[in-house]
């Protein structure tokens, strides 16, 4: 466990795929990868609106509370190990 | 539940699957058993059947891979994506892929299956006591050959039950060396290696040469993961090195220092700061059974479910006593109907997570050099792996000597002799003995034919193993049986093979490669196409035309160490592939090596 009181220096470990993502980057990647958003939606200006819609769709599919927000429960689900098959689409 | 667009499904119910390669995390038998149980989850509630095949194109091709593994849908290192599968159809459709940057277990942590020793392939028991000390890993204490071993009970001092741990010094997987262990040092591209390496490969799998020079002999195999192997990072499979230095501090255990996600890691050299070699420490891992059962649901046509407790729910969660959820049953039966099984009013309790009594392989004698204080390998009956891609469907129960007093050396002759799983089998009056030329530990047996191959008559005339599918064919009178593990097809008449009424009993068989086997009877022989199970046109032919100089009334004919053996009475004639008799000798002394 981290030594108490000692500031823990974070290290980027070689060979680890992808460096630490922000919550938003994590969400956008997750929603795109599993079919809740499309490339086009991800690039349009109204990203905030489409993100909320996609989050709500993902929350419904995974049986989470439908808030349309990037809340803790939703983020935890996005970090959980899972199957790689998209939830929506082909 | 959901099905894929257009209700994609298989149009035939007798599906085949093939395991292309195996994760080094688990013993091959554990993975095969997990896949078998995962398919049974679905066959229990549908008319579908699943048969493992070992070559050619199967409906469901299964593979392990890391990162980009050839289908354009790359995995993402440890955790995150665990696996994926494609809906039913031709080619890649139906196939299932598993991320080998994951730590594959049965869901509750490291599974260290032993080989040889005297524990019948049991798993290590951690911790265990040896010479008064407690160990939670494989050790080399008490040995001079460096082979890691463990106890399979809580106390070796008390129970003396032990086995050897997975290590490259004991065996390799895949490759082209039939499981032979690594040879160190070996030379590869002019460089000398004294450990497994990923050099020369892009998939990150650790390999070694099984002779002193890969450059010269091109013989190699893949290294099994030791119990201390790290997962992922940039040193997959290498063991932790303790203590190691990180940011100037010394660590003698795994640590989460330097990480935000709290995952435990270690260095695989003594100094991370200089070498930057690291990996994750073993955790509970992911159940290959549960993930496979989910992915096979996709392979059969089910999409993700929104029901959290359903197997087809996309997120992984470990379940101890797994049961197929009614939502999954409704989904798969929507596609394929119920099949003959009982109407599962309540979900039929599917196999629990605990592995069934694992199918243990043929008994294999232990490594010969056995310094004290290890017990001698008396009657060691542990597992071995046929390392070609073909994996024999082993008999589900371990053959236990039924009559050790019955001595093969006392027999004047044998009903049949043949090689099965690399061991010579000598059959006589319902009993058989085995002899492995690889491990020099003499004759094992007598075993009961009926125990190992239920349904066979006590006296058989001939037998052979199909090298492609590992099925074993037995002949007695004018009948034959085909065994795949314990499941049997037959008895059927040899006329079904196209052998006419004029032929008497079959006296022997010689495997010829490319799925052809020569069957001998009287003074003639036929060439059998094993796949279609018919003899080829233009047969029978006279034995004497080709096999000159051997007895025409041979009692046994078999292939062994790439040479043809013809036995009559207590003698044998050995013939080279170029049909030259190069030895005549005693079966008892030369082949059985009786004293």
XYZ file of C-alpha atoms in Angstrom:
685
model
C 0.000 0.000 0.000
C 1.258 3.542 -0.617
C 3.519 4.700 2.170
C 1.495 7.040 4.428
C 2.216 10.715 4.041
C 4.717 10.145 1.214
C 3.541 11.866 -2.021
C 3.201 9.051 -4.477
C 4.996 9.768 -7.738
C 2.949 8.404 -10.590
C 4.882 6.607 -13.283
C 3.962 5.830 -16.882
C 4.931 2.221 -17.272
C 6.456 1.184 -20.633
C 4.339 -1.153 -22.712
C 1.113 -0.175 -21.000
C -1.465 0.489 -23.681
C -2.806 4.027 -23.396
C -1.834 6.452 -20.746
C -4.286 7.588 -18.063
C -7.438 9.026 -19.706
C -9.586 11.762 -18.309
C -13.091 10.666 -17.330
C -14.530 12.374 -20.380
C -11.999 10.752 -22.731
C -12.760 7.395 -21.111
C -16.497 7.925 -21.617
C -16.199 9.045 -25.234
C -13.956 6.073 -26.068
C -16.275 3.631 -24.306
C -19.473 4.972 -25.912
C -17.882 4.905 -29.371
C -16.342 1.452 -28.952
C -19.571 -0.226 -27.811
C -21.858 1.444 -30.326
C -23.619 4.095 -28.252
C -22.241 6.922 -30.388
C -20.973 7.075 -33.926
C -17.831 8.674 -35.274
C -19.988 11.404 -36.842
C -21.750 12.208 -33.568
C -18.435 12.233 -31.725
C -17.104 14.893 -34.166
C -20.152 17.189 -34.345
C -20.293 20.469 -32.412
C -23.173 19.375 -30.149
C -20.943 16.869 -28.395
C -22.406 17.652 -25.006
C -25.970 16.890 -26.164
C -25.007 13.683 -27.948
C -22.908 12.558 -24.963
C -25.885 12.900 -22.627
C -28.103 10.977 -25.046
C -25.518 8.236 -25.481
C -24.920 8.005 -21.736
C -28.612 7.577 -21.113
C -28.750 4.823 -23.759
C -25.754 3.044 -22.198
C -27.203 3.344 -18.695
C -30.469 1.813 -19.885
C -28.712 -1.036 -21.692
C -26.544 -1.900 -18.692
C -29.322 -1.512 -16.138
C -27.739 1.521 -14.468
C -29.569 4.532 -13.093
C -30.500 6.690 -16.121
C -29.003 10.121 -15.299
C -27.476 11.073 -18.630
C -24.539 12.196 -16.482
C -20.991 10.880 -16.089
C -21.669 9.864 -12.492
C -19.568 7.553 -10.346
C -21.653 4.456 -11.064
C -21.408 5.033 -14.798
C -17.655 5.592 -14.666
C -17.184 2.441 -12.593
C -19.150 0.473 -15.182
C -16.980 1.903 -17.934
C -13.839 0.678 -16.136
C -15.226 -2.775 -15.416
C -13.797 -5.752 -17.347
C -16.184 -6.841 -20.052
C -16.787 -8.510 -23.389
C -15.507 -6.692 -26.454
C -18.634 -7.217 -28.576
C -20.487 -3.871 -29.089
C -23.776 -3.485 -27.218
C -25.422 -1.635 -30.098
C -25.056 -2.079 -33.821
C -23.128 -4.712 -35.773
C -32.215 -11.275 -24.407
C -31.205 -10.099 -27.857
C -30.195 -11.912 -31.010
C -28.079 -10.428 -33.770
C -29.669 -8.585 -36.656
C -31.451 -11.114 -38.890
C -31.483 -13.780 -36.169
C -28.130 -15.126 -37.336
C -27.873 -18.785 -36.317
C -26.245 -22.042 -37.347
C -28.207 -24.138 -39.817
C -26.749 -27.416 -38.478
C -26.758 -28.598 -34.879
C -23.622 -30.800 -34.810
C -21.133 -27.995 -34.340
C -17.352 -28.391 -34.217
C -14.758 -26.282 -32.418
C -10.997 -26.153 -32.539
C -8.568 -24.572 -30.075
C -5.853 -22.986 -32.217
C -3.523 -22.093 -29.363
C -3.420 -22.030 -25.582
C -2.707 -19.360 -22.984
C 0.456 -20.057 -21.005
C -1.484 -19.144 -17.847
C -3.191 -22.506 -17.483
C -2.424 -26.152 -18.164
C -3.835 -27.194 -21.510
C -6.076 -29.792 -19.872
C -7.629 -27.127 -17.640
C -8.395 -24.920 -20.649
C -9.816 -27.808 -22.684
C -12.022 -28.820 -19.761
C -13.226 -25.241 -19.253
C -14.173 -24.901 -22.935
C -15.917 -28.270 -22.850
C -17.978 -27.214 -19.803
C -18.711 -23.834 -21.405
C -20.203 -25.517 -24.482
C -22.145 -27.909 -22.256
C -23.895 -24.887 -20.734
C -25.582 -24.405 -24.128
C -25.927 -28.008 -25.257
C -27.765 -28.803 -22.025
C -30.706 -26.612 -23.096
C -30.701 -26.990 -26.890
C -30.372 -29.719 -29.529
C -26.863 -28.468 -30.258
C -23.832 -30.761 -29.904
C -20.180 -29.648 -29.815
C -17.205 -31.757 -30.910
C -13.589 -30.669 -30.548
C -11.521 -31.240 -33.653
C -7.795 -30.826 -33.929
C -7.157 -29.835 -37.509
C -8.897 -28.169 -40.389
C -11.652 -25.554 -40.256
C -14.111 -25.861 -37.381
C -17.362 -23.946 -37.046
C -15.995 -22.201 -33.952
C -12.261 -21.476 -34.085
C -10.895 -20.454 -30.690
C -7.658 -18.543 -30.128
C -5.756 -16.494 -27.570
C -4.036 -13.298 -28.651
C -2.896 -9.895 -27.419
C -3.402 -6.391 -28.763
C -4.021 -6.579 -32.505
C -4.340 -10.297 -33.188
C -5.391 -10.402 -36.800
C -9.071 -9.429 -37.015
C -8.869 -5.647 -36.836
C -10.470 -5.520 -33.387
C -7.452 -5.176 -31.090
C -7.506 -6.045 -27.418
C -6.313 -3.507 -24.875
C -3.805 -5.050 -22.494
C -4.743 -6.244 -19.030
C -8.373 -5.846 -17.918
C -10.848 -3.799 -19.972
C -11.722 -5.977 -22.950
C -11.442 -9.658 -22.013
C -12.578 -11.411 -25.164
C -14.893 -11.168 -28.135
C -16.688 -13.449 -30.583
C -18.429 -13.225 -33.936
C -22.024 -14.276 -34.694
C -22.709 -17.512 -36.610
C -21.558 -17.874 -40.206
C -18.630 -18.849 -42.385
C -14.961 -17.940 -41.933
C -14.295 -15.728 -38.906
C -18.007 -15.761 -38.095
C -18.610 -17.865 -35.011
C -14.989 -17.615 -33.880
C -14.042 -16.681 -30.291
C -10.897 -14.782 -29.280
C -9.507 -14.341 -25.767
C -7.147 -11.563 -24.657
C -3.919 -13.174 -23.507
C -2.836 -10.050 -21.662
C -5.436 -11.166 -19.123
C -4.603 -13.544 -16.324
C -6.707 -16.601 -17.107
C -7.714 -18.739 -14.151
C -10.928 -20.392 -12.959
C -11.808 -17.119 -11.309
C -10.316 -17.606 -7.903
C -6.617 -17.096 -8.471
C -3.600 -18.936 -9.767
C -4.175 -22.530 -10.888
C -0.891 -24.445 -10.732
C -1.520 -27.909 -12.127
C 1.310 -30.302 -11.432
C 2.796 -32.977 -13.641
C 4.579 -36.211 -12.753
C 5.412 -36.663 -9.070
C 2.955 -38.839 -7.196
C -0.172 -36.668 -7.006
C -1.885 -37.674 -10.229
C -1.764 -34.183 -11.735
C -3.377 -32.498 -8.752
C -3.045 -28.756 -8.270
C -0.480 -27.225 -5.918
C -1.715 -26.594 -2.405
C -0.545 -23.174 -1.213
C 0.691 -22.761 1.416
C 2.412 -26.088 2.078
C 4.960 -27.185 4.669
C 8.308 -28.606 3.590
C 11.028 -29.362 6.114
C 9.127 -27.290 8.631
C 8.929 -24.161 6.451
C 5.770 -22.774 4.847
C 5.770 -21.977 1.134
C 3.149 -20.248 -1.061
C 4.935 -20.805 -4.348
C 6.732 -23.506 -6.256
C 10.208 -24.152 -4.906
C 13.413 -25.888 -5.929
C 14.509 -26.650 -2.391
C 15.328 -30.307 -1.842
C 16.369 -30.788 -5.439
C 19.577 -30.351 -7.356
C 18.107 -30.245 -10.846
C 16.349 -26.886 -10.392
C 12.919 -28.297 -11.270
C 10.252 -26.277 -9.382
C 7.834 -28.453 -7.442
C 5.092 -28.082 -4.860
C 3.119 -30.151 -2.425
C -0.433 -31.002 -3.352
C -1.557 -31.132 0.255
C -1.041 -28.730 3.121
C 2.026 -30.578 4.383
C 4.630 -32.394 2.348
C 6.380 -33.416 5.525
C 3.252 -35.309 6.595
C 1.697 -36.541 3.345
C 4.693 -36.755 0.942
C 2.291 -35.863 -1.945
C 3.891 -33.651 -4.558
C 4.150 -32.778 -8.246
C 6.276 -30.685 -10.572
C 5.181 -27.150 -11.419
C 4.837 -25.707 -14.919
C 8.268 -24.626 -16.094
C 10.214 -24.525 -19.296
C 12.633 -27.007 -17.737
C 9.862 -29.616 -17.701
C 7.954 -29.097 -20.951
C 6.981 -26.607 -23.638
C 3.666 -25.934 -25.351
C 2.969 -25.918 -29.079
C 5.902 -25.328 -31.405
C 7.359 -28.357 -33.170
C 9.041 -30.342 -30.410
C 6.244 -32.511 -29.007
C 6.463 -30.789 -25.650
C 10.181 -31.311 -25.119
C 11.660 -29.029 -22.457
C 13.895 -26.064 -23.265
C 17.638 -26.536 -23.740
C 19.781 -23.789 -22.208
C 21.831 -22.171 -23.446
C 20.543 -22.193 -27.012
C 21.689 -20.151 -29.978
C 19.251 -17.979 -31.915
C 20.481 -15.694 -34.700
C 23.958 -16.136 -33.381
C 23.076 -15.015 -29.867
C 23.199 -17.347 -26.880
C 20.125 -17.443 -24.637
C 19.874 -19.019 -21.202
C 16.215 -18.176 -20.631
C 12.964 -18.039 -22.570
C 12.695 -15.052 -24.882
C 10.165 -13.127 -26.962
C 12.884 -12.123 -29.432
C 11.968 -12.795 -33.017
C 8.223 -12.750 -32.306
C 5.639 -9.970 -32.578
C 2.951 -11.587 -30.429
C 4.943 -11.412 -27.177
C 4.821 -15.143 -26.493
C 7.926 -16.505 -24.738
C 9.663 -19.366 -26.505
C 12.875 -21.361 -26.383
C 14.817 -23.823 -28.474
C 14.557 -27.491 -27.563
C 18.036 -28.197 -28.897
C 21.295 -26.317 -28.339
C 20.961 -24.402 -31.616
C 17.737 -23.050 -33.074
C 19.710 -21.617 -35.950
C 20.744 -25.154 -36.915
C 17.856 -27.402 -35.822
C 14.842 -25.004 -35.931
C 13.300 -26.974 -33.009
C 11.332 -24.830 -30.546
C 8.409 -24.652 -28.125
C 6.515 -22.035 -26.099
C 7.351 -21.618 -22.430
C 4.611 -22.280 -19.889
C 4.114 -19.528 -17.322
C 5.664 -20.327 -13.968
C 3.612 -19.633 -10.850
C 5.596 -16.409 -10.268
C 5.018 -15.129 -13.805
C 3.884 -11.540 -14.246
C 0.924 -10.646 -16.418
C 1.121 -8.054 -19.173
C 3.341 -5.037 -18.653
C 6.335 -5.439 -20.953
C 7.594 -8.765 -19.563
C 4.651 -11.149 -19.920
C 5.515 -14.483 -18.317
C 8.838 -13.477 -16.744
C 9.034 -14.014 -12.983
C 9.131 -11.164 -10.455
C 12.611 -10.446 -9.133
C 12.759 -9.622 -5.434
C 14.047 -7.366 -4.101
C 13.861 -4.775 -6.891
C 14.644 -1.067 -6.904
C 11.941 1.443 -7.900
C 12.429 5.211 -7.675
C 15.425 4.475 -5.520
C 13.489 2.393 -2.980
C 13.816 -1.359 -2.509
C 10.741 -3.590 -2.698
C 10.609 -7.277 -1.720
C 6.944 -7.764 -2.554
C 4.525 -6.632 -5.234
C 3.512 -2.990 -4.843
C 0.976 -0.480 -6.178
C 3.462 2.371 -5.846
C 3.628 4.567 -8.951
C 0.146 3.641 -10.110
C -3.176 5.406 -9.836
C -5.325 2.311 -10.251
C -3.960 0.456 -7.197
C -2.947 -2.600 -9.236
C -0.060 -4.601 -7.799
C 3.051 -4.903 -9.977
C 6.691 -5.950 -9.713
C 9.921 -5.588 -11.646
C 11.281 -8.557 -13.583
C 14.875 -7.428 -13.064
C 16.529 -6.292 -9.861
C 16.370 -2.615 -10.884
C 13.263 -1.105 -12.481
C 14.803 2.352 -12.593
C 17.533 1.211 -15.004
C 15.892 -1.680 -16.857
C 12.202 -0.583 -16.939
C 11.101 -4.255 -17.077
C 7.848 -4.910 -15.190
C 4.507 -6.698 -15.097
C 1.366 -7.128 -12.979
C 1.374 -9.626 -10.145
C -1.017 -12.573 -10.286
C -4.483 -11.648 -8.977
C -7.720 -13.695 -8.932
C -7.725 -13.520 -12.696
C -10.729 -14.129 -14.944
C -12.604 -17.398 -15.174
C -11.901 -18.832 -18.609
C -15.027 -20.950 -18.135
C -17.384 -18.030 -17.497
C -15.908 -15.793 -20.217
C -15.934 -18.685 -22.704
C -19.553 -19.545 -21.917
C -20.467 -15.896 -22.619
C -18.459 -15.710 -25.846
C -19.845 -19.031 -27.085
C -23.301 -17.500 -26.573
C -22.254 -14.905 -29.174
C -20.865 -17.642 -31.415
C -24.308 -19.258 -31.356
C -26.187 -16.047 -32.147
C -26.976 -14.316 -28.859
C -26.227 -10.611 -28.436
C -25.827 -8.869 -25.075
C -28.618 -9.017 -22.534
C -29.780 -6.153 -20.342
C -30.462 -8.553 -17.473
C -27.607 -8.104 -14.958
C -27.662 -11.705 -13.720
C -27.744 -13.166 -17.221
C -24.658 -14.849 -18.655
C -24.992 -12.671 -21.758
C -24.754 -9.450 -19.721
C -21.626 -7.747 -21.107
C -19.783 -7.041 -17.872
C -17.715 -9.730 -16.124
C -18.490 -10.809 -12.607
C -17.296 -13.989 -10.965
C -19.970 -16.463 -9.982
C -19.139 -19.439 -7.777
C -22.002 -21.793 -8.583
C -22.849 -20.785 -12.112
C -26.352 -21.326 -13.440
C -27.677 -20.298 -16.814
C -30.258 -17.533 -16.302
C -33.785 -18.028 -17.689
C -33.155 -15.011 -19.924
C -30.236 -16.823 -21.547
C -32.294 -20.008 -21.893
C -35.171 -18.149 -23.543
C -32.735 -16.482 -25.937
C -30.927 -19.603 -27.087
C -34.122 -21.644 -27.275
C -35.685 -18.882 -29.357
C -32.956 -19.632 -31.887
C -32.589 -23.397 -31.595
C -35.471 -24.824 -29.615
C -35.180 -26.882 -26.465
C -33.628 -30.140 -27.626
C -34.250 -33.367 -25.812
C -33.238 -32.162 -22.374
C -35.772 -31.935 -19.560
C -37.813 -28.797 -19.470
C -35.757 -26.764 -17.039
C -38.671 -25.491 -14.906
C -36.030 -24.200 -12.552
C -32.627 -23.607 -14.135
C -30.924 -26.965 -14.175
C -27.881 -26.547 -11.879
C -25.108 -26.213 -14.431
C -21.663 -27.488 -13.544
C -20.211 -25.525 -10.624
C -17.205 -23.304 -11.138
C -15.052 -25.893 -9.484
C -13.517 -27.922 -12.327
C -14.964 -31.329 -12.720
C -12.463 -34.098 -11.941
C -10.088 -33.086 -14.655
C -9.562 -35.591 -17.418
C -6.043 -36.691 -16.582
C -3.814 -37.780 -19.408
C -2.211 -41.145 -19.888
C 0.106 -42.086 -16.986
C 3.625 -40.784 -17.621
C 6.673 -41.791 -15.621
C 8.455 -38.918 -13.946
C 11.783 -37.419 -14.888
C 14.365 -40.044 -14.204
C 16.991 -38.250 -12.197
C 15.414 -38.202 -8.812
C 17.840 -37.110 -6.050
C 16.786 -37.437 -2.439
C 14.925 -36.258 -0.433
C 12.301 -36.467 -3.085
C 10.422 -39.780 -2.949
C 11.154 -42.022 -5.898
C 8.478 -41.722 -8.548
C 6.800 -44.939 -7.537
C 3.863 -45.400 -9.819
C 3.831 -41.727 -10.729
C 0.708 -41.108 -12.699
C 0.648 -37.548 -13.756
C -0.266 -35.795 -16.847
C 1.574 -34.906 -19.900
C 0.511 -32.993 -22.919
C 0.863 -34.140 -26.483
C 2.301 -30.949 -27.729
C 1.316 -31.065 -31.330
C -1.758 -28.988 -31.842
C -3.761 -32.208 -31.585
C -4.813 -32.865 -28.021
C -5.903 -36.375 -27.333
C -9.343 -36.587 -25.770
C -7.932 -38.360 -22.769
C -9.832 -41.034 -20.950
C -11.799 -39.225 -18.300
C -10.493 -41.392 -15.425
C -6.871 -42.010 -14.601
C -5.979 -45.697 -15.425
C -5.037 -47.208 -12.136
C -2.994 -50.407 -12.214
C -5.553 -53.115 -11.408
C -3.106 -55.973 -11.190
C 0.471 -54.838 -10.633
C 1.324 -58.476 -10.000
C 0.522 -59.324 -13.660
C 3.984 -58.985 -15.214
C 4.240 -58.180 -18.913
C 7.568 -59.965 -18.987
C 5.807 -63.191 -18.109
C 3.609 -63.071 -21.215
C 4.719 -65.216 -24.188
C 2.971 -62.946 -26.685
C 0.395 -60.208 -26.895
C -2.999 -59.845 -28.507
C -2.105 -56.434 -29.893
C 0.690 -53.896 -29.672
C 0.387 -50.261 -30.700
C 1.561 -46.778 -29.762
C -1.008 -44.472 -28.122
C -0.077 -40.967 -26.985
C 3.583 -41.714 -27.474
C 3.503 -44.826 -25.310
C 3.678 -48.373 -26.516
C 0.627 -50.348 -25.350
C 0.760 -54.150 -24.964
C -2.674 -55.797 -24.804
C -3.374 -59.272 -23.437
C -6.637 -60.899 -22.234
C -8.350 -57.714 -21.110
C -5.230 -56.211 -19.545
C -2.616 -53.876 -20.965
C 0.765 -52.459 -20.077
C 2.373 -49.234 -21.245
C 5.979 -48.385 -21.948
C 7.298 -44.909 -22.677
C 10.574 -44.635 -24.498
C 10.784 -40.926 -23.557
C 10.675 -41.346 -19.788
C 12.791 -44.344 -18.921
C 10.756 -45.660 -16.012
C 9.874 -49.049 -17.354
C 6.644 -50.876 -17.853
C 3.528 -49.485 -16.199
C 0.472 -51.639 -15.516
C -1.279 -54.028 -15.797
C -4.279 -51.793 -16.405
C -7.780 -52.917 -17.231
C -8.861 -52.455 -20.859
C -12.506 -52.255 -19.763
C -11.755 -49.398 -17.359
C -9.985 -47.316 -19.952
C -12.058 -48.267 -22.984
C -15.464 -49.390 -21.736
C -17.291 -51.658 -24.142
C -14.252 -53.341 -25.671
C -14.101 -57.173 -25.628
C -11.324 -58.605 -23.402
C -9.374 -60.002 -26.377
C -8.605 -57.602 -29.209
C -6.650 -58.331 -32.396
C -5.225 -54.949 -33.314
C -5.398 -51.242 -32.555
C -4.005 -47.988 -33.861
C -4.260 -44.284 -32.999
C -5.154 -41.808 -35.721
C -2.371 -39.244 -35.385
C -4.560 -36.375 -36.643
C -7.594 -36.714 -34.400
C -6.011 -38.928 -31.719
C -8.994 -41.297 -31.899
C -8.110 -44.913 -31.208
C -9.410 -47.717 -33.472
C -9.719 -51.242 -32.026
C -10.327 -54.458 -33.980
C -11.601 -57.792 -32.711
C -12.775 -60.514 -35.087
C -14.629 -58.748 -37.886
C -15.687 -55.826 -35.725
C -14.104 -52.469 -34.912
C -14.624 -49.680 -32.363
C -13.554 -46.016 -32.532
C -12.785 -44.319 -29.211
C -12.537 -40.599 -28.663
C -11.616 -40.418 -24.984
C -14.230 -42.583 -23.310
C -16.911 -42.013 -25.908
C -17.075 -44.842 -28.398
C -18.542 -45.469 -31.851
C -19.222 -49.135 -32.507
C -18.940 -51.989 -32.641
C -19.350 -51.945 -36.415
C -18.490 -54.526 -39.020
C -15.195 -54.101 -40.923
C -17.219 -54.494 -44.116
C -18.320 -50.931 -43.412
C -14.697 -50.003 -44.068
C -14.902 -51.783 -47.403
C -12.985 -54.878 -46.267
C -14.493 -57.902 -47.933
C -15.859 -61.085 -46.384
C -12.675 -62.993 -47.353
C -10.615 -61.105 -44.772
C -10.160 -62.718 -41.374
C -9.140 -60.882 -38.223
C -7.021 -57.740 -38.472
C -3.526 -58.440 -37.137
C -1.999 -54.997 -37.135
C -1.876 -51.483 -38.467
C 0.761 -49.062 -39.711
C 0.091 -45.317 -39.762
C 1.249 -43.866 -43.072
C 0.625 -40.144 -42.620
C -1.878 -37.901 -44.417
C -4.733 -39.765 -42.752
C -3.865 -43.174 -44.214
C -3.370 -46.395 -42.252
C -2.393 -49.840 -43.551
C -4.468 -52.679 -42.079
C -2.964 -56.185 -42.178
C -4.896 -59.458 -42.293
C -3.540 -62.806 -43.367
C -1.108 -62.294 -46.233
C -2.733 -59.065 -47.411
C -3.101 -55.451 -46.409
C -5.564 -52.608 -47.133
C -5.004 -48.880 -47.102
C -7.640 -47.196 -44.933
C -8.575 -43.526 -45.378
C -9.237 -42.709 -41.752
C -11.249 -39.574 -42.408
C -13.868 -41.189 -44.639
C -13.369 -44.562 -42.912
C -13.149 -46.491 -46.199
C -10.308 -48.472 -47.709
C -8.867 -47.070 -50.895
C -9.439 -48.612 -54.311
C -6.842 -51.134 -55.512
C -6.666 -53.031 -52.229
C -6.030 -55.547 -50.743
C -2.449 -56.032 -51.866
C -0.055 -58.838 -51.114
C 2.050 -58.086 -48.049
C 4.957 -59.919 -49.595
C 5.059 -57.555 -52.612
C 6.202 -54.662 -50.451
C 7.111 -55.991 -47.021
C 9.551 -58.697 -48.048
C 11.511 -60.565 -45.436
C 8.959 -60.300 -42.634
C 6.675 -63.130 -41.481
C 3.417 -63.321 -43.456
C 1.631 -64.713 -40.411
C 2.696 -61.957 -38.056
C 0.614 -61.810 -34.869
C 1.197 -58.082 -34.396
C 2.095 -55.297 -36.793
C 2.752 -51.785 -35.435
C 4.615 -48.579 -36.052
C 7.101 -47.568 -33.360
C 9.876 -44.980 -33.486
C 9.180 -44.516 -37.203
C 9.877 -48.193 -38.031
C 7.553 -51.060 -38.908
C 7.494 -53.957 -36.427
C 6.199 -57.428 -37.299
C 5.938 -59.916 -34.405
C 5.613 -63.677 -34.464
C 6.070 -65.819 -31.360
C 8.673 -64.172 -29.120
C 10.518 -62.518 -32.025
C 10.058 -59.298 -33.983
C 11.276 -58.118 -37.371
C 11.986 -54.410 -37.588
C 11.738 -52.775 -41.029
C 12.863 -49.293 -42.100
C 10.554 -46.957 -44.050
C 12.568 -48.077 -47.082
C 11.356 -51.662 -46.478
C 14.705 -53.046 -45.322
C 14.672 -55.395 -42.334
C 17.357 -53.910 -40.111
C 16.846 -55.988 -36.994
C 15.374 -59.281 -35.761
C 15.191 -59.681 -31.990
C 13.200 -60.593 -28.919
C 10.043 -58.637 -28.125
C 10.663 -59.304 -24.408
C 14.243 -58.152 -24.192
C 14.615 -55.553 -26.962
C 11.229 -53.838 -26.910
C 9.903 -54.527 -23.414
C 13.420 -54.394 -21.951
C 12.622 -57.172 -19.509
C 15.533 -58.209 -17.270
